[in-house]
Coordinates of C-alpha atoms in Angstrom, one line a residue:
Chain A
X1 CA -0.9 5.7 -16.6
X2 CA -2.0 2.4 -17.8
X3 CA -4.9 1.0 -16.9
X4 CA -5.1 -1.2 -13.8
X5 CA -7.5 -4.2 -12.9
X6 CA -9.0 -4.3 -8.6
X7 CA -10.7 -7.3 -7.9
X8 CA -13.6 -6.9 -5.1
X9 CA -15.2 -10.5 -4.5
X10 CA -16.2 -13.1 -2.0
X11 CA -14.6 -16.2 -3.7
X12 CA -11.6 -16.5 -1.1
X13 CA -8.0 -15.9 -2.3
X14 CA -6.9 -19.6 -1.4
X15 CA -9.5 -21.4 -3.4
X16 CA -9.5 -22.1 -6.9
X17 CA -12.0 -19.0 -8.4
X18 CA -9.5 -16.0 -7.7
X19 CA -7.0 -17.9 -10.1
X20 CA -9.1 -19.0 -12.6
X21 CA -10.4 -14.9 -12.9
X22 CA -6.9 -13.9 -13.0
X23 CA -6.0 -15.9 -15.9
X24 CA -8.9 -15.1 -18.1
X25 CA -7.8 -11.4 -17.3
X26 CA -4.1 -12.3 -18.2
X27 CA -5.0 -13.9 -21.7
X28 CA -7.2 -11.1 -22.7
X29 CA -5.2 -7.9 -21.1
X30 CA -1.9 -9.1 -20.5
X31 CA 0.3 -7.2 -18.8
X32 CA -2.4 -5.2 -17.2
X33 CA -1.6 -5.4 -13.4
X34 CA -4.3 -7.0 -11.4
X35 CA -4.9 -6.5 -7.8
X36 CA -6.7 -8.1 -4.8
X37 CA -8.3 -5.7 -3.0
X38 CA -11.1 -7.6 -1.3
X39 CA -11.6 -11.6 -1.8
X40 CA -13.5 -12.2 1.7
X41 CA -16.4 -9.8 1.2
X42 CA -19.6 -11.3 3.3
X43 CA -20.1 -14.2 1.4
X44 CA -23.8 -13.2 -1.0
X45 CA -24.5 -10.6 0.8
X46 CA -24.3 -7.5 -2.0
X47 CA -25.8 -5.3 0.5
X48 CA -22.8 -4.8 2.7
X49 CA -20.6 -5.2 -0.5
X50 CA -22.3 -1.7 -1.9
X51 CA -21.4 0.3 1.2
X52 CA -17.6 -1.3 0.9
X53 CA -17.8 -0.8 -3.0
X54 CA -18.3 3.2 -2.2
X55 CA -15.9 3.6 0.4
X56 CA -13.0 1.9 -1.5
X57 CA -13.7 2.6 -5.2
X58 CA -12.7 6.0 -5.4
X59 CA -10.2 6.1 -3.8
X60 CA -8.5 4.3 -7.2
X61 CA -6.8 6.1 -10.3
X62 CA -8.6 7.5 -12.8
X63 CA -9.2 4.4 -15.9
X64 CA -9.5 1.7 -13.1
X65 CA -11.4 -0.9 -14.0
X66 CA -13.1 -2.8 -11.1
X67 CA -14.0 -6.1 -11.1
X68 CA -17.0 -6.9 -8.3
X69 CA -18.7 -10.4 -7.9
X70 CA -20.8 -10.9 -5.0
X71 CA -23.8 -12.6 -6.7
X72 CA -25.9 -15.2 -5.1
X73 CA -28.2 -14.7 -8.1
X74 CA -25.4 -15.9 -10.6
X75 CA -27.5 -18.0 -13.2
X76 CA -30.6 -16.6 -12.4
X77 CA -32.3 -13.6 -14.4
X78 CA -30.3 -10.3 -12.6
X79 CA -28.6 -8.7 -15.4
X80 CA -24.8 -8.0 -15.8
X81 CA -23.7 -4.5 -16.1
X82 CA -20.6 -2.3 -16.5
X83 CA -21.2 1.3 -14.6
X84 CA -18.5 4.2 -15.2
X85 CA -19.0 6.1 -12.2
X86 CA -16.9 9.6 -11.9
X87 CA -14.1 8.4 -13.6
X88 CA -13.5 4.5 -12.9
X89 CA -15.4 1.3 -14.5
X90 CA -17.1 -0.9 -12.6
X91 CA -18.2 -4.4 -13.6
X92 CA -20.5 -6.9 -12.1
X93 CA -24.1 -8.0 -11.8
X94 CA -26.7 -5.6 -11.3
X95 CA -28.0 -6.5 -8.1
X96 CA -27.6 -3.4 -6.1
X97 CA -23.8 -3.6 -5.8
X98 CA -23.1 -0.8 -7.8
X99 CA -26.4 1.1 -5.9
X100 CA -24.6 3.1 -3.4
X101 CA -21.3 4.1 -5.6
X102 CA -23.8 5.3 -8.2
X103 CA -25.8 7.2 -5.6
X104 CA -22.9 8.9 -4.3
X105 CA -21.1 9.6 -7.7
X106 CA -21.3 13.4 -9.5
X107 CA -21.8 11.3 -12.9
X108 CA -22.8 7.6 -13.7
X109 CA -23.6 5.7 -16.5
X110 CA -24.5 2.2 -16.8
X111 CA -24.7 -0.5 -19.7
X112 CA -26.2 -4.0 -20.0
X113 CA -23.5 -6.6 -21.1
X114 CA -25.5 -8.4 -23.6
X115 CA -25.7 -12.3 -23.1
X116 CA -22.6 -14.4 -24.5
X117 CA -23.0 -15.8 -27.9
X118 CA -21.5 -19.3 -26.8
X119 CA -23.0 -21.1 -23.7
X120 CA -21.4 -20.6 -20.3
X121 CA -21.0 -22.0 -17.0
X122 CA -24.0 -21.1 -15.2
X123 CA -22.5 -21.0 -11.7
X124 CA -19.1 -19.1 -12.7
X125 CA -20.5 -15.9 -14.1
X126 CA -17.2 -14.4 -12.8
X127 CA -14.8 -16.2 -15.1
X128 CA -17.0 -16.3 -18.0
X129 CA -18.9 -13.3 -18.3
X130 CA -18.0 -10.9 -16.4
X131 CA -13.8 -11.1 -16.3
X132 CA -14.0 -11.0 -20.1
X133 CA -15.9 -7.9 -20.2
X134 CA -13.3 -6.5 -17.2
X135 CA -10.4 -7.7 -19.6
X136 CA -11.4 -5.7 -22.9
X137 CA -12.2 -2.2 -20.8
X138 CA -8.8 -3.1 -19.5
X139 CA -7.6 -2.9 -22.5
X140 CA -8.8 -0.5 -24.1
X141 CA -11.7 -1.7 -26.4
X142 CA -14.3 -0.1 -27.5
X143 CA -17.5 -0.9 -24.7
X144 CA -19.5 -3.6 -26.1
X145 CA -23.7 -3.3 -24.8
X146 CA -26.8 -1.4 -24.3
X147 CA -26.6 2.1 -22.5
X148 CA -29.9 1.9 -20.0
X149 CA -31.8 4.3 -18.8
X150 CA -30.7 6.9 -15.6
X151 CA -32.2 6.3 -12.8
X152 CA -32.3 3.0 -12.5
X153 CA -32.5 1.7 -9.0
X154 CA -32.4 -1.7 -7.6
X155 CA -32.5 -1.1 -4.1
X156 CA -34.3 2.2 -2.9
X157 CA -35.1 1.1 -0.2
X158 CA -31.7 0.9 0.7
X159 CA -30.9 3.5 3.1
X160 CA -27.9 6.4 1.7
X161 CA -25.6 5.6 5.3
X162 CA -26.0 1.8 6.8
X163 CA -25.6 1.8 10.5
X164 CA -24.5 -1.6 10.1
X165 CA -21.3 -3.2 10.4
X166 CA -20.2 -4.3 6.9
X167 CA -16.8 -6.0 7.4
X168 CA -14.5 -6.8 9.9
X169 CA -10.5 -6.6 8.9
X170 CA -7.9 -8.9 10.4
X171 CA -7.0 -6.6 13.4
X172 CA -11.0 -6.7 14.3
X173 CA -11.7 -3.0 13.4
X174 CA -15.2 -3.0 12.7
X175 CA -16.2 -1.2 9.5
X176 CA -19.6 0.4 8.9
X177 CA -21.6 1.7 6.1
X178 CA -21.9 4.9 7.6
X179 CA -19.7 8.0 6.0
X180 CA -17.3 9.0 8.2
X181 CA -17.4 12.9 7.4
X182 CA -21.1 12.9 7.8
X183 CA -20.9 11.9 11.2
X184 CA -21.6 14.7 14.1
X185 CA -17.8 15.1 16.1
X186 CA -18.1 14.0 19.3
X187 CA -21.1 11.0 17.9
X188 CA -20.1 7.5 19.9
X189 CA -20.8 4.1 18.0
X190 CA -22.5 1.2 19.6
X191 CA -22.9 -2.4 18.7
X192 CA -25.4 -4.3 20.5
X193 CA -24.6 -1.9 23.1
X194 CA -21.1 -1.8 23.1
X195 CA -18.9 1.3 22.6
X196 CA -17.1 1.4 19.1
X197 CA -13.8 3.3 18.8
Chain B
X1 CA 18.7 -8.5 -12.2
X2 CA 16.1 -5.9 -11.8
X3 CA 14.8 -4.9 -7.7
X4 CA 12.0 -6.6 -6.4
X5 CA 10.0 -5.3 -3.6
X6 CA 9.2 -7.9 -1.0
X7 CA 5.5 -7.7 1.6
X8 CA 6.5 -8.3 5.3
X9 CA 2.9 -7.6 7.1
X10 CA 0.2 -8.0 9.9
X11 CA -2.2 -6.8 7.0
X12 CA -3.7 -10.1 6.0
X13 CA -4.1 -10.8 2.6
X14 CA -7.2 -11.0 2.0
X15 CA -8.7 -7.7 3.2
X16 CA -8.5 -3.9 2.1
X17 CA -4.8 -3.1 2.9
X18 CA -2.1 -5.3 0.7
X19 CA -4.5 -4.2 -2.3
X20 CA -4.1 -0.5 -1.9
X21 CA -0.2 -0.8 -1.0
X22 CA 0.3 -2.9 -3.6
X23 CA -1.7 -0.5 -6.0
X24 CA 0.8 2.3 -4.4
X25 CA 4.0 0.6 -5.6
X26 CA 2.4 -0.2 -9.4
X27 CA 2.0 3.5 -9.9
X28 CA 5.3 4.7 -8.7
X29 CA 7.2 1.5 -9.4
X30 CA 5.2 0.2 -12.6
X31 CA 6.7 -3.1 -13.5
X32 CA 8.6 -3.9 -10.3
X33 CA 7.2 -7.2 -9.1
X34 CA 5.6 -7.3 -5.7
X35 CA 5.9 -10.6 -3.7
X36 CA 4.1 -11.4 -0.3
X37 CA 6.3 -13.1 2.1
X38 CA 4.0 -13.0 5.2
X39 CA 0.6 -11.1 5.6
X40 CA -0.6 -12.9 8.4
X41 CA 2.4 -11.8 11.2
X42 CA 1.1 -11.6 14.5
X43 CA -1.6 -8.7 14.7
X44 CA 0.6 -5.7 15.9
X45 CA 3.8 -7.6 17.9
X46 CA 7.2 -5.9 16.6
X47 CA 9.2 -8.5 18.5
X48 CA 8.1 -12.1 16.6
X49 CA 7.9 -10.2 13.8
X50 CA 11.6 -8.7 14.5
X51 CA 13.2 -12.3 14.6
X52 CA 11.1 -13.5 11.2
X53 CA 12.4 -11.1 9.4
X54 CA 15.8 -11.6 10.6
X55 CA 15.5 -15.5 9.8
X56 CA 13.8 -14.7 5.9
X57 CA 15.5 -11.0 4.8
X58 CA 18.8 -12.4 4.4
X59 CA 17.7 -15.4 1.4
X60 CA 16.2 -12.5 -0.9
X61 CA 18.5 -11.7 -3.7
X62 CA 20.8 -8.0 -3.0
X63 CA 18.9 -5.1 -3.9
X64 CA 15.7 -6.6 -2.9
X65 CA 13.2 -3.9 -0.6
X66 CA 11.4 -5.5 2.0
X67 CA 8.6 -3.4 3.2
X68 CA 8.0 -4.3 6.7
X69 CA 5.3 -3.4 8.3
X70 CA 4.0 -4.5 11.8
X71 CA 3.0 -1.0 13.7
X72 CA 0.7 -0.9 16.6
X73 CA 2.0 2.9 17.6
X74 CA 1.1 3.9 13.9
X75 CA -0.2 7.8 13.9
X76 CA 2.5 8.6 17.0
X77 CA 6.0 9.6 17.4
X78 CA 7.7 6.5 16.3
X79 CA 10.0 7.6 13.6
X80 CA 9.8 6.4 10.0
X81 CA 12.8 4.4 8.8
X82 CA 15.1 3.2 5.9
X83 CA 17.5 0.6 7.3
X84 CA 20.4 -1.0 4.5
X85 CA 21.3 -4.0 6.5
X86 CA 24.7 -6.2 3.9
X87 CA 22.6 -6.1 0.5
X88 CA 19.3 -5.3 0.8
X89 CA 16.8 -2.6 2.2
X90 CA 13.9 -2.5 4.9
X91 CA 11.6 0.3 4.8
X92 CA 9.1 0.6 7.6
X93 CA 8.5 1.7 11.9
X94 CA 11.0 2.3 13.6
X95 CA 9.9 0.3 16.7
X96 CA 12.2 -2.5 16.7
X97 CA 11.1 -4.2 14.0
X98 CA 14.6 -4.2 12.0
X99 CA 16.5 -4.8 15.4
X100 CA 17.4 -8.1 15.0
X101 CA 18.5 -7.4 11.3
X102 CA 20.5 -4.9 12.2
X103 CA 22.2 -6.8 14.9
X104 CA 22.8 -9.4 12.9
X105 CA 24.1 -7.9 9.6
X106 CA 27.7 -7.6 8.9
X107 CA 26.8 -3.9 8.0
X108 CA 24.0 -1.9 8.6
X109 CA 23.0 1.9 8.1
X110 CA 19.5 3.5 8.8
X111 CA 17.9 6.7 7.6
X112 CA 15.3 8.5 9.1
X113 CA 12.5 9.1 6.8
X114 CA 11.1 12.8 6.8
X115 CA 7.5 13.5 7.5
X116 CA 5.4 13.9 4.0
X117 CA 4.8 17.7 2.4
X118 CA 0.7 16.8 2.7
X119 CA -1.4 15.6 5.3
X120 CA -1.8 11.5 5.3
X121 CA -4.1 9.1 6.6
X122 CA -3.2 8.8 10.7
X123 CA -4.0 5.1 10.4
X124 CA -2.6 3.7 7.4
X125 CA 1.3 4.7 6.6
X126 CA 1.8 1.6 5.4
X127 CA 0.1 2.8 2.0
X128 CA 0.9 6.9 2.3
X129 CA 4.2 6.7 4.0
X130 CA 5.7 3.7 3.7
X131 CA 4.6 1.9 0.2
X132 CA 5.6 5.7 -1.7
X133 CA 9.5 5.2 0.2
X134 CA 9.7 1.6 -1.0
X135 CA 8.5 2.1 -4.5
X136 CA 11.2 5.0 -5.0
X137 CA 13.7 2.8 -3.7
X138 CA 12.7 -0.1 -5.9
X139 CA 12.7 2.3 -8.8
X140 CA 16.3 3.3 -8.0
X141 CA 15.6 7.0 -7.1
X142 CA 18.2 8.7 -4.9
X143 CA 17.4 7.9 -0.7
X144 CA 16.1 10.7 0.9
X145 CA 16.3 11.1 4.6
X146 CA 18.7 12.1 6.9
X147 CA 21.5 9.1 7.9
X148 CA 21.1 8.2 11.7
X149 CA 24.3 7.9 13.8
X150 CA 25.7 4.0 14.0
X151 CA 24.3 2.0 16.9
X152 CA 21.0 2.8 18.1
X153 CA 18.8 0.3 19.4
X154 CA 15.0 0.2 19.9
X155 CA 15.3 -2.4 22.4
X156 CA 18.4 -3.6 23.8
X157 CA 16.5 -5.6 25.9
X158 CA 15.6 -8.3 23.5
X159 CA 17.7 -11.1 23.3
X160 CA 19.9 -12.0 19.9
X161 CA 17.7 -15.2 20.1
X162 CA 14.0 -15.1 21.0
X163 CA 13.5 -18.5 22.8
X164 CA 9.8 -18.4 22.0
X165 CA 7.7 -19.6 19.3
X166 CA 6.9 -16.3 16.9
X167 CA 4.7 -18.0 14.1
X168 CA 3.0 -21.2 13.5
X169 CA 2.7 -22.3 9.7
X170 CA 0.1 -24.2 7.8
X171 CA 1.4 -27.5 8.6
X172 CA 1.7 -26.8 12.2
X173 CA 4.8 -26.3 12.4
X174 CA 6.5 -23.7 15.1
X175 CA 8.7 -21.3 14.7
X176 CA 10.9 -20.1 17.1
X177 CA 13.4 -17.2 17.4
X178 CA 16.2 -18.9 18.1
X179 CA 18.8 -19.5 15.0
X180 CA 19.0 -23.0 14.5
X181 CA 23.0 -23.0 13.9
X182 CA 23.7 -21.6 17.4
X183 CA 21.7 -25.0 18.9
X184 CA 23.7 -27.5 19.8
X185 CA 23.6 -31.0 18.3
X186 CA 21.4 -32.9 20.1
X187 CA 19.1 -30.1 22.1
X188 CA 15.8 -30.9 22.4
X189 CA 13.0 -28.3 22.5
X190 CA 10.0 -27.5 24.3
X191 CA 6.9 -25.6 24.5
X192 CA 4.4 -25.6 27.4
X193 CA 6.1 -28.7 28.8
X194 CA 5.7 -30.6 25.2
X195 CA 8.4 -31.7 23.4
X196 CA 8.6 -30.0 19.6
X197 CA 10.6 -31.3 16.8
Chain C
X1 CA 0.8 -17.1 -25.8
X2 CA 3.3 -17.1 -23.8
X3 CA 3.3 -19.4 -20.8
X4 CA 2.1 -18.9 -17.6
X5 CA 3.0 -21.0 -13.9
X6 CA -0.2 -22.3 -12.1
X7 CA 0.6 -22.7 -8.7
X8 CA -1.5 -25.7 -7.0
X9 CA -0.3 -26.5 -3.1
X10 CA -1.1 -26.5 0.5
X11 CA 1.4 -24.1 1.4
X12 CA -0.8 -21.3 2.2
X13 CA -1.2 -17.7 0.6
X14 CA 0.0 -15.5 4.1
X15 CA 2.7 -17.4 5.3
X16 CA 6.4 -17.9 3.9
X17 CA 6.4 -20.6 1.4
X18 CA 4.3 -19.4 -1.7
X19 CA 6.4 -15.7 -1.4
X20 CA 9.7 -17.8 -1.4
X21 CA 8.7 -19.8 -4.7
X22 CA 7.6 -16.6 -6.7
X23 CA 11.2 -14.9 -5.9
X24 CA 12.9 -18.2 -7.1
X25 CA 10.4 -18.3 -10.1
X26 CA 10.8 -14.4 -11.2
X27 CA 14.5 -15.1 -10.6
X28 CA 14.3 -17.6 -13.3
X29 CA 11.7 -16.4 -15.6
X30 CA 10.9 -12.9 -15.4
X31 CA 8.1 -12.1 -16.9
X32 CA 5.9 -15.0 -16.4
X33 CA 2.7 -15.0 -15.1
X34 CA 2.7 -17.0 -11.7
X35 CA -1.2 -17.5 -11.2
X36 CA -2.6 -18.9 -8.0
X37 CA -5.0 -21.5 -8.4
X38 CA -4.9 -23.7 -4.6
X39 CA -3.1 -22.8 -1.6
X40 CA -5.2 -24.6 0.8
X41 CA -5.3 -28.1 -0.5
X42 CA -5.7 -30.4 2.2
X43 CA -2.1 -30.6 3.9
X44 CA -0.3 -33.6 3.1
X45 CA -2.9 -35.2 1.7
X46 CA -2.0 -36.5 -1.8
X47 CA -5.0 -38.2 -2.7
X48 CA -7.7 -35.4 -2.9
X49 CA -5.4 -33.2 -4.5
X50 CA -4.8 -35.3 -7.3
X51 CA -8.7 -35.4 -8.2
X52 CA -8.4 -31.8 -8.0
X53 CA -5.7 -31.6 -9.9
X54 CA -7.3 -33.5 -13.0
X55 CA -10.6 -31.6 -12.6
X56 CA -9.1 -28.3 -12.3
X57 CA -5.2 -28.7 -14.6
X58 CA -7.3 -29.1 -17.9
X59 CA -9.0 -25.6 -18.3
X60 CA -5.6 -23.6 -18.6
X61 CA -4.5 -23.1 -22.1
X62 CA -1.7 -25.3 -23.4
X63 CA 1.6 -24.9 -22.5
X64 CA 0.6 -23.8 -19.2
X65 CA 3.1 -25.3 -16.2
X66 CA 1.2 -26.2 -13.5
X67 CA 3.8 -26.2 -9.9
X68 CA 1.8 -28.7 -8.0
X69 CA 3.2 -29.6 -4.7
X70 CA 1.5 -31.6 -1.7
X71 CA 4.2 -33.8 -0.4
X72 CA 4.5 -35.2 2.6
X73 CA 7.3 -37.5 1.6
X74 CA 9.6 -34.2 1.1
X75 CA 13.2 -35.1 1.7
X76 CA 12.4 -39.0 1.1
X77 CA 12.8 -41.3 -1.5
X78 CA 10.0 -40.3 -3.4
X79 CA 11.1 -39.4 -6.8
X80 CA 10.5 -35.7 -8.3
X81 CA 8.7 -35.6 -11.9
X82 CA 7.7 -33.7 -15.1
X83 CA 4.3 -34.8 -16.7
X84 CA 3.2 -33.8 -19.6
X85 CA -0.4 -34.4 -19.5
X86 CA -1.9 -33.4 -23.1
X87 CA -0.6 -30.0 -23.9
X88 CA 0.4 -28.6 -20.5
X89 CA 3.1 -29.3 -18.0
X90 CA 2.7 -30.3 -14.4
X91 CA 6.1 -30.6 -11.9
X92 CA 6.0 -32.0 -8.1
X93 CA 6.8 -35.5 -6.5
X94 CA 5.8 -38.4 -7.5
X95 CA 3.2 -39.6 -4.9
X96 CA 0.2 -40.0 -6.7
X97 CA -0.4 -36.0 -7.2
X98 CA -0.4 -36.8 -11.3
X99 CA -2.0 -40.1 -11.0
X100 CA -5.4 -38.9 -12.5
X101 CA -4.5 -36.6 -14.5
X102 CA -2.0 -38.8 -16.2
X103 CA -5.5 -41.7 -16.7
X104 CA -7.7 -39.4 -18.1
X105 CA -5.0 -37.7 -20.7
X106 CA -5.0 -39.1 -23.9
X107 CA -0.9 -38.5 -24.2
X108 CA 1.1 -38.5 -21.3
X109 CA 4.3 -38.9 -20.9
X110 CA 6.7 -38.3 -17.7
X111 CA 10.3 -38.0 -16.8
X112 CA 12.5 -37.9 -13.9
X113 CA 13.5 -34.7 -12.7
X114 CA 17.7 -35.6 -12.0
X115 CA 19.1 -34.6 -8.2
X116 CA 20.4 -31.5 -8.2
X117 CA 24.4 -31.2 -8.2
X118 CA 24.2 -29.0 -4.8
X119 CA 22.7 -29.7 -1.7
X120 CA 19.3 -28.5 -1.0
X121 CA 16.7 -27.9 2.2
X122 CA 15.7 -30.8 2.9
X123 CA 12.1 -29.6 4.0
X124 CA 11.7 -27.1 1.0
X125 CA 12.1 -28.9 -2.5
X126 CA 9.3 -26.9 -3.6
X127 CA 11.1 -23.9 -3.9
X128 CA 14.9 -25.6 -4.3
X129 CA 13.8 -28.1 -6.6
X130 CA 10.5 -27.7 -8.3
X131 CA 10.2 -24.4 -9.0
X132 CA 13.6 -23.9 -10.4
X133 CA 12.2 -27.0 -13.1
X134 CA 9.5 -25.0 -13.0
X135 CA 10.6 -21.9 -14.3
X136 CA 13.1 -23.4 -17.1
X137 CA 10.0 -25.2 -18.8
X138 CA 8.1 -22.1 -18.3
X139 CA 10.7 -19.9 -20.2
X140 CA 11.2 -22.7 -23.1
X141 CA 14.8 -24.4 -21.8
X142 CA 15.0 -27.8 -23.3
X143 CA 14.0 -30.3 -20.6
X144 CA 16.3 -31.4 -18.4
X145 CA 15.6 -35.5 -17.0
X146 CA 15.5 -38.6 -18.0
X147 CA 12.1 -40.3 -19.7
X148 CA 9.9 -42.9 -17.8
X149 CA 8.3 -45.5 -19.5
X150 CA 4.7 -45.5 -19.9
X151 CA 2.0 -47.0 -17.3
X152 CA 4.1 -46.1 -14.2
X153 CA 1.5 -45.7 -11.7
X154 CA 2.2 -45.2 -8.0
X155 CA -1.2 -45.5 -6.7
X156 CA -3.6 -48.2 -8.9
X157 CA -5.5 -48.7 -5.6
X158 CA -7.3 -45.3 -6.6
X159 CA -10.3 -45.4 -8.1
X160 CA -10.7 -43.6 -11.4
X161 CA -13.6 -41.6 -9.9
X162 CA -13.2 -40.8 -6.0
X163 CA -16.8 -40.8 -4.4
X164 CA -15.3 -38.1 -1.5
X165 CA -15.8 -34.7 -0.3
X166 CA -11.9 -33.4 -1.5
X167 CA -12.4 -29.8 -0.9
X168 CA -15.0 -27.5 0.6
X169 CA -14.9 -23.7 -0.8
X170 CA -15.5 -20.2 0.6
X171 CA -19.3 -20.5 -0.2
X172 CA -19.5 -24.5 1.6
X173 CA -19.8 -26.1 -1.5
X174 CA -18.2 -29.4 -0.9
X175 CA -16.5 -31.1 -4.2
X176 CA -16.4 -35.0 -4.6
X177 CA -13.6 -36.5 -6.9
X178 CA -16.2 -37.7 -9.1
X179 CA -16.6 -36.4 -12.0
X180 CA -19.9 -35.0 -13.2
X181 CA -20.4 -36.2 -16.9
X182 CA -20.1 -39.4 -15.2
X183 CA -22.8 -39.3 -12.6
X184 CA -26.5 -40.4 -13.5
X185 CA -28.8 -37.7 -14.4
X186 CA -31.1 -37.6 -11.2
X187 CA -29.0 -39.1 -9.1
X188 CA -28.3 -38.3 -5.6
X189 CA -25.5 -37.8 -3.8
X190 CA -25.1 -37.8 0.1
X191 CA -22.4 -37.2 2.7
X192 CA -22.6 -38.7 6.1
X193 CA -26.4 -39.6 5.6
X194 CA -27.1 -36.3 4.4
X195 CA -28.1 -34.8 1.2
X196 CA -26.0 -33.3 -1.1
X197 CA -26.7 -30.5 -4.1

């Protein structure tokens, strides 16, 4: 099974980011099927994004690269990572996206994605940086940066389960940060004191 | 010309759901292109739904598999269907939504689709039932599933034209149910006392 | 490289009308990347989108076709045109859309795109008209229309630089149709008496 491309962002499907992605993608792995899986995560918030991130990742094949840009720090000094959790890539910057899939994963790595030699935008980190470095896993090349230390946290003080609602889909189900197997049977859900479910 | 599968859903695009279906299809069906006709149908309403698809099946090429999914009863007793209406092929509940296809086709069989060897997800056939029947069908694997008898209707109550609006586009304009070859010349419509068209 | 199709209208992602013009385009070049770059331009508004258009057409590689459709005068007398703009293509009416791109090229050169010898929707050129251009270019048929001569513009009322908000994004970044090499360093810009950036 070849490899296959997800794409897990806030920049909206309709504007003009998701396209400009998916072409950088296409000219470095074409062929290479890429597909929206979220493009209306809370805009910069990666906090919610993490919980998301580990309740859909998995679920992909084995070799799937994902692709996930929520980064309100885009310019700024937060590094850019890939992490290979279990067996899928994940790519992004290291701003505690990745926190909760590495927490929860039997194996992780991670590696720094060392700064382009040419200049870049400084505002689209998701076309220039970090869909490049989506497009060569993709495709099979060898990985390109600086293995870091385990361990590494950027959020501890993030909680394991958020007891929070992270996203809510077209049909208003509310979705939490909260595993559903580790909750008691027979546990209600509130939100500001209304029933859930 | 090679089968193309077609996206007829309530999902909306944007979210969690087309991504995994459409991730579905690539791994049984690598290479068959996916297209999205509508993700944005009215939340979980066979009936406007019934009479869209009806009034945008028929221009896809013959072969094409339209996976149609609008299923509020989704995780009950509804059956699971395969309907061949002249050329092409509709894959999803059987709670009306293929009714007014059917009606209107110059031939039309249906096959019921049998329940899955493993446990699935209770909320989301679209990508364990569904999506798996359409990308066999797509891939030109023999139909399994058990032909229905000629003639059964979900709801023989609805009308071969729905004289209500079932989907308003970007533009604002309505759509109604109604085929606009039975209207006579010179019939004006209206909704809520307003004049349209 | 082979080609890709940019896809640049207010049609919308969810609804009908993008779906329609990736069947028609996969019909008639299989194979072809069909990228989308805008599907929420401002409806039936011409002028912004054409700003857009020359800010946004220039970063795909050459040879890229760019489908770019806002047309309000669909099933008019407006003409229907091929630019080529530099080294890519752009198809759509001729409203204005290619007004600023064709300025800021350094080559440009358009033709008319001929009527087609059966009849059409009269509401949906983009997918029984342009695309169909569309996809020939994209596949390498030799072009089919007749050549304008130079300086044709349809809207020298425009300004070169448009000092308006054109689009807002996902994030609420609004973007002007000026263009930023242009503007002053450390000037200021405001909307409605407020601050902008």
């Amino acid at each position: 099974m070849a490899a296959i491309i997800v794409l897990f962002t806030d920049f909206g499907l309709a504007g003009p980011y998701i396209g400009q992605v998916k072409t950088v993608l296409h000219q470095i792995a074409p062929g290479v099927p890429v597909i929206d899986l979220f493009a209306d995560l809370p805009a910069a918030k990666p906090q919610p994004a993490a919980y998301l991130l580990a309740a859909y990742g998995g679920w992909f094949p084995p070799g799937t690269v994902i692709l996930a840009i929520v980064d309100p720090g885009v310019g700024g000094k937060r590094a850019a990572v890939i992490v290979q959790a279990d067996s899928r890539w994940y790519v992004g910057p290291d701003n505690g996206l990745f926190e909760i899939v590495t927490r929860r994963a039997d194996q992780a790595r991670s590696w720094e994605i060392p700064a382009p030699a040419e200049a870049i935008s400084a505002s689209f980190h998701g076309r220039d940086l970090f869909a490049p470095v989506a497009g060569l896993l993709a495709r099979g090349d060898p990985l390109a940066g600086r293995l870091r230390p385990e361990g590494i946290l950027r959020h501890p003080d993030w909680p394991d389960d958020l007891a929070e609602i992270v996203y809510i889909d077209r049909y208003g189900n509310a979705m939490t940060g909260l595993r559903a197997a580790l909750i008691p049977d027979g546990a209600r859900l509130a939100a500001a004191g209304r029933g859930l479910g």
